[in-house]
Amino acid sequence: MCNVSFSRPTPWLASRQQSHLCRGSVLFDPPPPLEPCSREIVLFIILHLFYRPACQGIMRLAGPLRVVAVLLLVGLTWFLANTIFGGDSGSSVRNFFTGTNEEPTPEPRPRRYKCGLSAPCPQKHLAFRLVSGAANVIGPKICLEDKMLVSSVKNNVGRGINIALVNGVTGELMETKFFDMWAGDVSDLLKFLRPLHEGTLVFVASFDDAATKMNDEARRLFEELGSTAVKELAFRDSWVFVGAKGIENKSPFEQRMKNSKSNNKYEGWPESLEMDGCIPLRPPLES
């Protein structure tokens, strides 16, 4: 509690009072803000000069008017106390009486780019994201230009190798298909890969097991599309890959996670792989 006493101004206070000089309407040296002790003094003066006569006047009123006057006096006291001492409650009171509503400025949301990329792709490039399946439970995903081409929600995923073919010139989806590499027939995969046209983009995501039925010809066809990991792809390895028919160099878009008991995230399967990036569109072939 602050001890209130009235005495002569100290030399420091006197010098401060003399320095509060006004010229026109401009205050060149404003007084310092009220400290907590000064605020109590102000509240004490208000109560002494105003509320004592007000209480005496209230006591002379009739019963119902006296109740109304007491409620108004209590509310005014609460308002003045909150205004003088500040704080969140004081701001709420001031907002209520002034009609303003000071809401905190929301933090800007991070900008979202196609397929969840951290940055936009250059012009004439396709944004993509590949996610391999998790064990034999969660299916793979293939996203291109913010459109989901392959996913469990679209009900077009399956055990083995999931593939989406895209026109490398226009970026349009051509076909999606999956091939069971555990109990299926590898000849179906070979018939699908052999007749691909020049410039076709091939998006691949594994699910469960993508290698058991893989033979030498299937591995060679993927190598011609730019893969380097397919020759070592083994039972239940996780694999994501983007290649193209007619590619001259090896594809930079490929990841493989080896199935290893000591490093597997799931019991019997490695962790899921996720890869994204930007693929340049191919210029139209000259006729």
PDB file of N, CA, C and O in Angstrom, residues 151-207:
ATOM      1  N   SER A 151      -4.700 -42.065 -55.182  1.00  0.00           N
ATOM      2  CA  SER A 151      -4.827 -42.055 -53.721  1.00  0.00           C
ATOM      3  C   SER A 151      -5.877 -43.072 -53.298  1.00  0.00           C
ATOM      4  O   SER A 151      -6.693 -43.527 -54.117  1.00  0.00           O
ATOM      5  N   SER A 152      -5.867 -43.417 -52.020  1.00  0.00           N
ATOM      6  CA  SER A 152      -6.878 -44.331 -51.492  1.00  0.00           C
ATOM      7  C   SER A 152      -8.262 -43.718 -51.553  1.00  0.00           C
ATOM      8  O   SER A 152      -9.257 -44.427 -51.727  1.00  0.00           O
ATOM      9  N   VAL A 153      -8.335 -42.394 -51.428  1.00  0.00           N
ATOM     10  CA  VAL A 153      -9.630 -41.715 -51.497  1.00  0.00           C
ATOM     11  C   VAL A 153     -10.244 -41.873 -52.883  1.00  0.00           C
ATOM     12  O   VAL A 153     -11.463 -42.065 -53.028  1.00  0.00           O
ATOM     13  N   LYS A 154      -9.417 -41.826 -53.915  1.00  0.00           N
ATOM     14  CA  LYS A 154      -9.908 -42.013 -55.280  1.00  0.00           C
ATOM     15  C   LYS A 154     -10.130 -43.486 -55.612  1.00  0.00           C
ATOM     16  O   LYS A 154     -10.630 -43.804 -56.693  1.00  0.00           O
ATOM     17  N   ASN A 155      -9.718 -44.357 -54.702  1.00  0.00           N
ATOM     18  CA  ASN A 155      -9.929 -45.798 -54.862  1.00  0.00           C
ATOM     19  C   ASN A 155      -9.267 -46.326 -56.143  1.00  0.00           C
ATOM     20  O   ASN A 155      -9.833 -47.147 -56.865  1.00  0.00           O
ATOM     21  N   ASN A 156      -8.043 -45.847 -56.398  1.00  0.00           N
ATOM     22  CA  ASN A 156      -7.322 -46.332 -57.570  1.00  0.00           C
ATOM     23  C   ASN A 156      -5.888 -46.723 -57.220  1.00  0.00           C
ATOM     24  O   ASN A 156      -4.970 -46.552 -58.020  1.00  0.00           O
ATOM     25  N   VAL A 157      -5.691 -47.246 -55.996  1.00  0.00           N
ATOM     26  CA  VAL A 157      -4.380 -47.731 -55.575  1.00  0.00           C
ATOM     27  C   VAL A 157      -4.471 -49.231 -55.325  1.00  0.00           C
ATOM     28  O   VAL A 157      -5.551 -49.791 -55.121  1.00  0.00           O
ATOM     29  N   GLY A 158      -3.314 -49.884 -55.354  1.00  0.00           N
ATOM     30  CA  GLY A 158      -3.283 -51.319 -55.107  1.00  0.00           C
ATOM     31  C   GLY A 158      -1.904 -51.777 -54.716  1.00  0.00           C
ATOM     32  O   GLY A 158      -0.904 -51.047 -54.863  1.00  0.00           O
ATOM     33  N   ARG A 159      -1.804 -52.979 -54.202  1.00  0.00           N
ATOM     34  CA  ARG A 159      -0.519 -53.540 -53.793  1.00  0.00           C
ATOM     35  C   ARG A 159       0.401 -53.672 -54.997  1.00  0.00           C
ATOM     36  O   ARG A 159      -0.030 -54.047 -56.086  1.00  0.00           O
ATOM     37  N   GLY A 160       1.659 -53.327 -54.806  1.00  0.00           N
ATOM     38  CA  GLY A 160       2.644 -53.454 -55.870  1.00  0.00           C
ATOM     39  C   GLY A 160       3.148 -52.109 -56.349  1.00  0.00           C
ATOM     40  O   GLY A 160       3.556 -51.258 -55.557  1.00  0.00           O
ATOM     41  N   ILE A 161       3.088 -51.883 -57.675  1.00  0.00           N
ATOM     42  CA  ILE A 161       3.573 -50.654 -58.299  1.00  0.00           C
ATOM     43  C   ILE A 161       2.388 -49.847 -58.797  1.00  0.00           C
ATOM     44  O   ILE A 161       1.568 -50.344 -59.582  1.00  0.00           O
ATOM     45  N   ASN A 162       2.272 -48.598 -58.341  1.00  0.00           N
ATOM     46  CA  ASN A 162       1.210 -47.677 -58.778  1.00  0.00           C
ATOM     47  C   ASN A 162       1.821 -46.657 -59.731  1.00  0.00           C
ATOM     48  O   ASN A 162       2.819 -46.001 -59.399  1.00  0.00           O
ATOM     49  N   ILE A 163       1.220 -46.514 -60.903  1.00  0.00           N
ATOM     50  CA  ILE A 163       1.798 -45.690 -61.972  1.00  0.00           C
ATOM     51  C   ILE A 163       0.758 -44.712 -62.496  1.00  0.00           C
ATOM     52  O   ILE A 163      -0.422 -45.048 -62.647  1.00  0.00           O
ATOM     53  N   ALA A 164       1.216 -43.475 -62.763  1.00  0.00           N
ATOM     54  CA  ALA A 164       0.403 -42.471 -63.452  1.00  0.00           C
ATOM     55  C   ALA A 164       1.190 -41.998 -64.669  1.00  0.00           C
ATOM     56  O   ALA A 164       2.352 -41.592 -64.548  1.00  0.00           O
ATOM     57  N   LEU A 165       0.560 -42.067 -65.836  1.00  0.00           N
ATOM     58  CA  LEU A 165       1.171 -41.587 -67.073  1.00  0.00           C
ATOM     59  C   LEU A 165       0.641 -40.198 -67.392  1.00  0.00           C
ATOM     60  O   LEU A 165      -0.569 -39.955 -67.358  1.00  0.00           O
ATOM     61  N   VAL A 166       1.565 -39.273 -67.717  1.00  0.00           N
ATOM     62  CA  VAL A 166       1.203 -37.878 -67.964  1.00  0.00           C
ATOM     63  C   VAL A 166       1.847 -37.434 -69.268  1.00  0.00           C
ATOM     64  O   VAL A 166       3.010 -37.773 -69.555  1.00  0.00           O
ATOM     65  N   ASN A 167       1.089 -36.668 -70.045  1.00  0.00           N
ATOM     66  CA  ASN A 167       1.617 -36.099 -71.284  1.00  0.00           C
ATOM     67  C   ASN A 167       2.696 -35.079 -70.934  1.00  0.00           C
ATOM     68  O   ASN A 167       2.435 -34.083 -70.250  1.00  0.00           O
ATOM     69  N   GLY A 168       3.915 -35.325 -71.396  1.00  0.00           N
ATOM     70  CA  GLY A 168       5.030 -34.447 -71.053  1.00  0.00           C
ATOM     71  C   GLY A 168       5.002 -33.094 -71.724  1.00  0.00           C
ATOM     72  O   GLY A 168       5.765 -32.202 -71.347  1.00  0.00           O
ATOM     73  N   VAL A 169       4.144 -32.909 -72.711  1.00  0.00           N
ATOM     74  CA  VAL A 169       4.039 -31.626 -73.410  1.00  0.00           C
ATOM     75  C   VAL A 169       2.937 -30.759 -72.816  1.00  0.00           C
ATOM     76  O   VAL A 169       3.118 -29.556 -72.595  1.00  0.00           O
ATOM     77  N   THR A 170       1.780 -31.364 -72.539  1.00  0.00           N
ATOM     78  CA  THR A 170       0.626 -30.609 -72.051  1.00  0.00           C
ATOM     79  C   THR A 170       0.429 -30.722 -70.539  1.00  0.00           C
ATOM     80  O   THR A 170      -0.259 -29.894 -69.940  1.00  0.00           O
ATOM     81  N   GLY A 171       0.994 -31.757 -69.905  1.00  0.00           N
ATOM     82  CA  GLY A 171       0.790 -31.969 -68.482  1.00  0.00           C
ATOM     83  C   GLY A 171      -0.529 -32.637 -68.146  1.00  0.00           C
ATOM     84  O   GLY A 171      -0.900 -32.709 -66.971  1.00  0.00           O
ATOM     85  N   GLU A 172      -1.232 -33.149 -69.143  1.00  0.00           N
ATOM     86  CA  GLU A 172      -2.524 -33.785 -68.906  1.00  0.00           C
ATOM     87  C   GLU A 172      -2.346 -35.256 -68.516  1.00  0.00           C
ATOM     88  O   GLU A 172      -1.466 -35.943 -69.033  1.00  0.00           O
ATOM     89  N   LEU A 173      -3.210 -35.714 -67.604  1.00  0.00           N
ATOM     90  CA  LEU A 173      -3.178 -37.110 -67.191  1.00  0.00           C
ATOM     91  C   LEU A 173      -3.652 -38.002 -68.325  1.00  0.00           C
ATOM     92  O   LEU A 173      -4.695 -37.753 -68.945  1.00  0.00           O
ATOM     93  N   MET A 174      -2.910 -39.060 -68.568  1.00  0.00           N
ATOM     94  CA  MET A 174      -3.272 -40.004 -69.615  1.00  0.00           C
ATOM     95  C   MET A 174      -3.913 -41.268 -69.037  1.00  0.00           C
ATOM     96  O   MET A 174      -4.942 -41.721 -69.532  1.00  0.00           O
ATOM     97  N   GLU A 175      -3.305 -41.835 -67.984  1.00  0.00           N
ATOM     98  CA  GLU A 175      -3.819 -43.091 -67.432  1.00  0.00           C
ATOM     99  C   GLU A 175      -3.174 -43.356 -66.076  1.00  0.00           C
ATOM    100  O   GLU A 175      -2.046 -42.938 -65.810  1.00  0.00           O
ATOM    101  N   THR A 176      -3.922 -44.037 -65.207  1.00  0.00           N
ATOM    102  CA  THR A 176      -3.375 -44.525 -63.938  1.00  0.00           C
ATOM    103  C   THR A 176      -3.655 -46.030 -63.840  1.00  0.00           C
ATOM    104  O   THR A 176      -4.702 -46.505 -64.292  1.00  0.00           O
ATOM    105  N   LYS A 177      -2.711 -46.755 -63.245  1.00  0.00           N
ATOM    106  CA  LYS A 177      -2.894 -48.196 -63.120  1.00  0.00           C
ATOM    107  C   LYS A 177      -1.947 -48.734 -62.048  1.00  0.00           C
ATOM    108  O   LYS A 177      -0.888 -48.135 -61.781  1.00  0.00           O
ATOM    109  N   PHE A 178      -2.320 -49.844 -61.412  1.00  0.00           N
ATOM    110  CA  PHE A 178      -1.437 -50.498 -60.435  1.00  0.00           C
ATOM    111  C   PHE A 178      -1.257 -51.957 -60.825  1.00  0.00           C
ATOM    112  O   PHE A 178      -2.123 -52.577 -61.459  1.00  0.00           O
ATOM    113  N   PHE A 179      -0.103 -52.506 -60.424  1.00  0.00           N
ATOM    114  CA  PHE A 179       0.262 -53.868 -60.805  1.00  0.00           C
ATOM    115  C   PHE A 179       0.719 -54.612 -59.552  1.00  0.00           C
ATOM    116  O   PHE A 179       1.671 -54.195 -58.880  1.00  0.00           O
ATOM    117  N   ASP A 180       0.038 -55.700 -59.271  1.00  0.00           N
ATOM    118  CA  ASP A 180       0.344 -56.527 -58.107  1.00  0.00           C
ATOM    119  C   ASP A 180       1.642 -57.285 -58.362  1.00  0.00           C
ATOM    120  O   ASP A 180       1.690 -58.178 -59.215  1.00  0.00           O
ATOM    121  N   MET A 181       2.687 -56.944 -57.620  1.00  0.00           N
ATOM    122  CA  MET A 181       3.997 -57.570 -57.828  1.00  0.00           C
ATOM    123  C   MET A 181       4.272 -58.680 -56.816  1.00  0.00           C
ATOM    124  O   MET A 181       5.389 -59.184 -56.738  1.00  0.00           O
ATOM    125  N   TRP A 182       3.250 -59.086 -56.080  1.00  0.00           N
ATOM    126  CA  TRP A 182       3.380 -60.212 -55.161  1.00  0.00           C
ATOM    127  C   TRP A 182       2.669 -61.460 -55.707  1.00  0.00           C
ATOM    128  O   TRP A 182       3.245 -62.540 -55.750  1.00  0.00           O
ATOM    129  N   ALA A 183       1.406 -61.252 -56.130  1.00  0.00           N
ATOM    130  CA  ALA A 183       0.645 -62.404 -56.633  1.00  0.00           C
ATOM    131  C   ALA A 183       0.154 -62.194 -58.057  1.00  0.00           C
ATOM    132  O   ALA A 183      -0.551 -63.053 -58.595  1.00  0.00           O
ATOM    133  N   GLY A 184       0.519 -61.085 -58.684  1.00  0.00           N
ATOM    134  CA  GLY A 184       0.049 -60.792 -60.030  1.00  0.00           C
ATOM    135  C   GLY A 184       0.969 -61.346 -61.106  1.00  0.00           C
ATOM    136  O   GLY A 184       1.923 -62.077 -60.834  1.00  0.00           O
ATOM    137  N   ASP A 185       0.700 -60.926 -62.338  1.00  0.00           N
ATOM    138  CA  ASP A 185       1.473 -61.381 -63.495  1.00  0.00           C
ATOM    139  C   ASP A 185       2.299 -60.216 -64.011  1.00  0.00           C
ATOM    140  O   ASP A 185       1.751 -59.161 -64.383  1.00  0.00           O
ATOM    141  N   VAL A 186       3.609 -60.357 -64.049  1.00  0.00           N
ATOM    142  CA  VAL A 186       4.488 -59.280 -64.480  1.00  0.00           C
ATOM    143  C   VAL A 186       4.275 -58.926 -65.943  1.00  0.00           C
ATOM    144  O   VAL A 186       4.619 -57.825 -66.398  1.00  0.00           O
ATOM    145  N   SER A 187       3.710 -59.850 -66.721  1.00  0.00           N
ATOM    146  CA  SER A 187       3.482 -59.571 -68.140  1.00  0.00           C
ATOM    147  C   SER A 187       2.520 -58.399 -68.333  1.00  0.00           C
ATOM    148  O   SER A 187       2.601 -57.680 -69.339  1.00  0.00           O
ATOM    149  N   ASP A 188       1.617 -58.179 -67.386  1.00  0.00           N
ATOM    150  CA  ASP A 188       0.703 -57.040 -67.480  1.00  0.00           C
ATOM    151  C   ASP A 188       1.493 -55.723 -67.394  1.00  0.00           C
ATOM    152  O   ASP A 188       1.193 -54.764 -68.109  1.00  0.00           O
ATOM    153  N   LEU A 189       2.500 -55.697 -66.524  1.00  0.00           N
ATOM    154  CA  LEU A 189       3.348 -54.510 -66.407  1.00  0.00           C
ATOM    155  C   LEU A 189       4.160 -54.304 -67.682  1.00  0.00           C
ATOM    156  O   LEU A 189       4.297 -53.160 -68.168  1.00  0.00           O
ATOM    157  N   LEU A 190       4.674 -55.368 -68.247  1.00  0.00           N
ATOM    158  CA  LEU A 190       5.475 -55.256 -69.464  1.00  0.00           C
ATOM    159  C   LEU A 190       4.627 -54.732 -70.629  1.00  0.00           C
ATOM    160  O   LEU A 190       5.093 -53.882 -71.409  1.00  0.00           O
ATOM    161  N   LYS A 191       3.424 -55.235 -70.762  1.00  0.00           N
ATOM    162  CA  LYS A 191       2.535 -54.764 -71.837  1.00  0.00           C
ATOM    163  C   LYS A 191       2.183 -53.294 -71.667  1.00  0.00           C
ATOM    164  O   LYS A 191       1.901 -52.604 -72.652  1.00  0.00           O
ATOM    165  N   PHE A 192       2.193 -52.818 -70.437  1.00  0.00           N
ATOM    166  CA  PHE A 192       1.856 -51.421 -70.152  1.00  0.00           C
ATOM    167  C   PHE A 192       3.027 -50.489 -70.464  1.00  0.00           C
ATOM    168  O   PHE A 192       2.831 -49.366 -70.965  1.00  0.00           O
ATOM    169  N   LEU A 193       4.266 -50.936 -70.217  1.00  0.00           N
ATOM    170  CA  LEU A 193       5.432 -50.073 -70.372  1.00  0.00           C
ATOM    171  C   LEU A 193       6.012 -50.077 -71.792  1.00  0.00           C
ATOM    172  O   LEU A 193       6.571 -49.068 -72.237  1.00  0.00           O
ATOM    173  N   ARG A 194       5.910 -51.159 -72.501  1.00  0.00           N
ATOM    174  CA  ARG A 194       6.553 -51.260 -73.816  1.00  0.00           C
ATOM    175  C   ARG A 194       6.078 -50.209 -74.813  1.00  0.00           C
ATOM    176  O   ARG A 194       6.917 -49.607 -75.513  1.00  0.00           O
ATOM    177  N   PRO A 195       4.789 -49.963 -74.965  1.00  0.00           N
ATOM    178  CA  PRO A 195       4.358 -49.059 -76.041  1.00  0.00           C
ATOM    179  C   PRO A 195       4.325 -47.569 -75.671  1.00  0.00           C
ATOM    180  O   PRO A 195       3.699 -46.781 -76.381  1.00  0.00           O
ATOM    181  N   LEU A 196       4.989 -47.152 -74.573  1.00  0.00           N
ATOM    182  CA  LEU A 196       4.942 -45.733 -74.181  1.00  0.00           C
ATOM    183  C   LEU A 196       5.525 -44.859 -75.284  1.00  0.00           C
ATOM    184  O   LEU A 196       6.523 -45.197 -75.926  1.00  0.00           O
ATOM    185  N   HIS A 197       4.889 -43.683 -75.476  1.00  0.00           N
ATOM    186  CA  HIS A 197       5.339 -42.754 -76.517  1.00  0.00           C
ATOM    187  C   HIS A 197       6.442 -41.836 -75.985  1.00  0.00           C
ATOM    188  O   HIS A 197       6.562 -41.594 -74.789  1.00  0.00           O
ATOM    189  N   GLU A 198       7.223 -41.320 -76.884  1.00  0.00           N
ATOM    190  CA  GLU A 198       8.311 -40.397 -76.561  1.00  0.00           C
ATOM    191  C   GLU A 198       7.759 -39.186 -75.807  1.00  0.00           C
ATOM    192  O   GLU A 198       6.781 -38.571 -76.210  1.00  0.00           O
ATOM    193  N   GLY A 199       8.413 -38.843 -74.691  1.00  0.00           N
ATOM    194  CA  GLY A 199       8.020 -37.667 -73.913  1.00  0.00           C
ATOM    195  C   GLY A 199       6.994 -37.948 -72.829  1.00  0.00           C
ATOM    196  O   GLY A 199       6.637 -37.030 -72.071  1.00  0.00           O
ATOM    197  N   THR A 200       6.504 -39.182 -72.705  1.00  0.00           N
ATOM    198  CA  THR A 200       5.524 -39.501 -71.664  1.00  0.00           C
ATOM    199  C   THR A 200       6.202 -39.511 -70.293  1.00  0.00           C
ATOM    200  O   THR A 200       7.247 -40.148 -70.107  1.00  0.00           O
ATOM    201  N   LEU A 201       5.613 -38.798 -69.342  1.00  0.00           N
ATOM    202  CA  LEU A 201       6.116 -38.790 -67.963  1.00  0.00           C
ATOM    203  C   LEU A 201       5.517 -39.970 -67.205  1.00  0.00           C
ATOM    204  O   LEU A 201       4.321 -40.267 -67.336  1.00  0.00           O
ATOM    205  N   VAL A 202       6.353 -40.639 -66.409  1.00  0.00           N
ATOM    206  CA  VAL A 202       5.932 -41.835 -65.675  1.00  0.00           C
ATOM    207  C   VAL A 202       6.170 -41.588 -64.181  1.00  0.00           C
ATOM    208  O   VAL A 202       7.318 -41.443 -63.738  1.00  0.00           O
ATOM    209  N   PHE A 203       5.081 -41.537 -63.407  1.00  0.00           N
ATOM    210  CA  PHE A 203       5.141 -41.338 -61.956  1.00  0.00           C
ATOM    211  C   PHE A 203       4.882 -42.692 -61.282  1.00  0.00           C
ATOM    212  O   PHE A 203       3.869 -43.348 -61.564  1.00  0.00           O
ATOM    213  N   VAL A 204       5.779 -43.102 -60.381  1.00  0.00           N
ATOM    214  CA  VAL A 204       5.724 -44.434 -59.770  1.00  0.00           C
ATOM    215  C   VAL A 204       5.785 -44.293 -58.249  1.00  0.00           C
ATOM    216  O   VAL A 204       6.617 -43.540 -57.716  1.00  0.00           O
ATOM    217  N   ALA A 205       4.911 -45.035 -57.550  1.00  0.00           N
ATOM    218  CA  ALA A 205       4.933 -45.103 -56.083  1.00  0.00           C
ATOM    219  C   ALA A 205       4.620 -46.535 -55.663  1.00  0.00           C
ATOM    220  O   ALA A 205       3.640 -47.127 -56.118  1.00  0.00           O
ATOM    221  N   SER A 206       5.448 -47.105 -54.793  1.00  0.00           N
ATOM    222  CA  SER A 206       5.269 -48.480 -54.360  1.00  0.00           C
ATOM    223  C   SER A 206       4.276 -48.573 -53.209  1.00  0.00           C
ATOM    224  O   SER A 206       4.016 -47.596 -52.498  1.00  0.00           O
ATOM    225  N   PHE A 207       3.719 -49.772 -53.031  1.00  0.00           N
ATOM    226  CA  PHE A 207       2.794 -50.051 -51.934  1.00  0.00           C
ATOM    227  C   PHE A 207       2.960 -51.517 -51.541  1.00  0.00           C
ATOM    228  O   PHE A 207       2.740 -52.404 -52.366  1.00  0.00           O
TER     229      PHE A 207
END
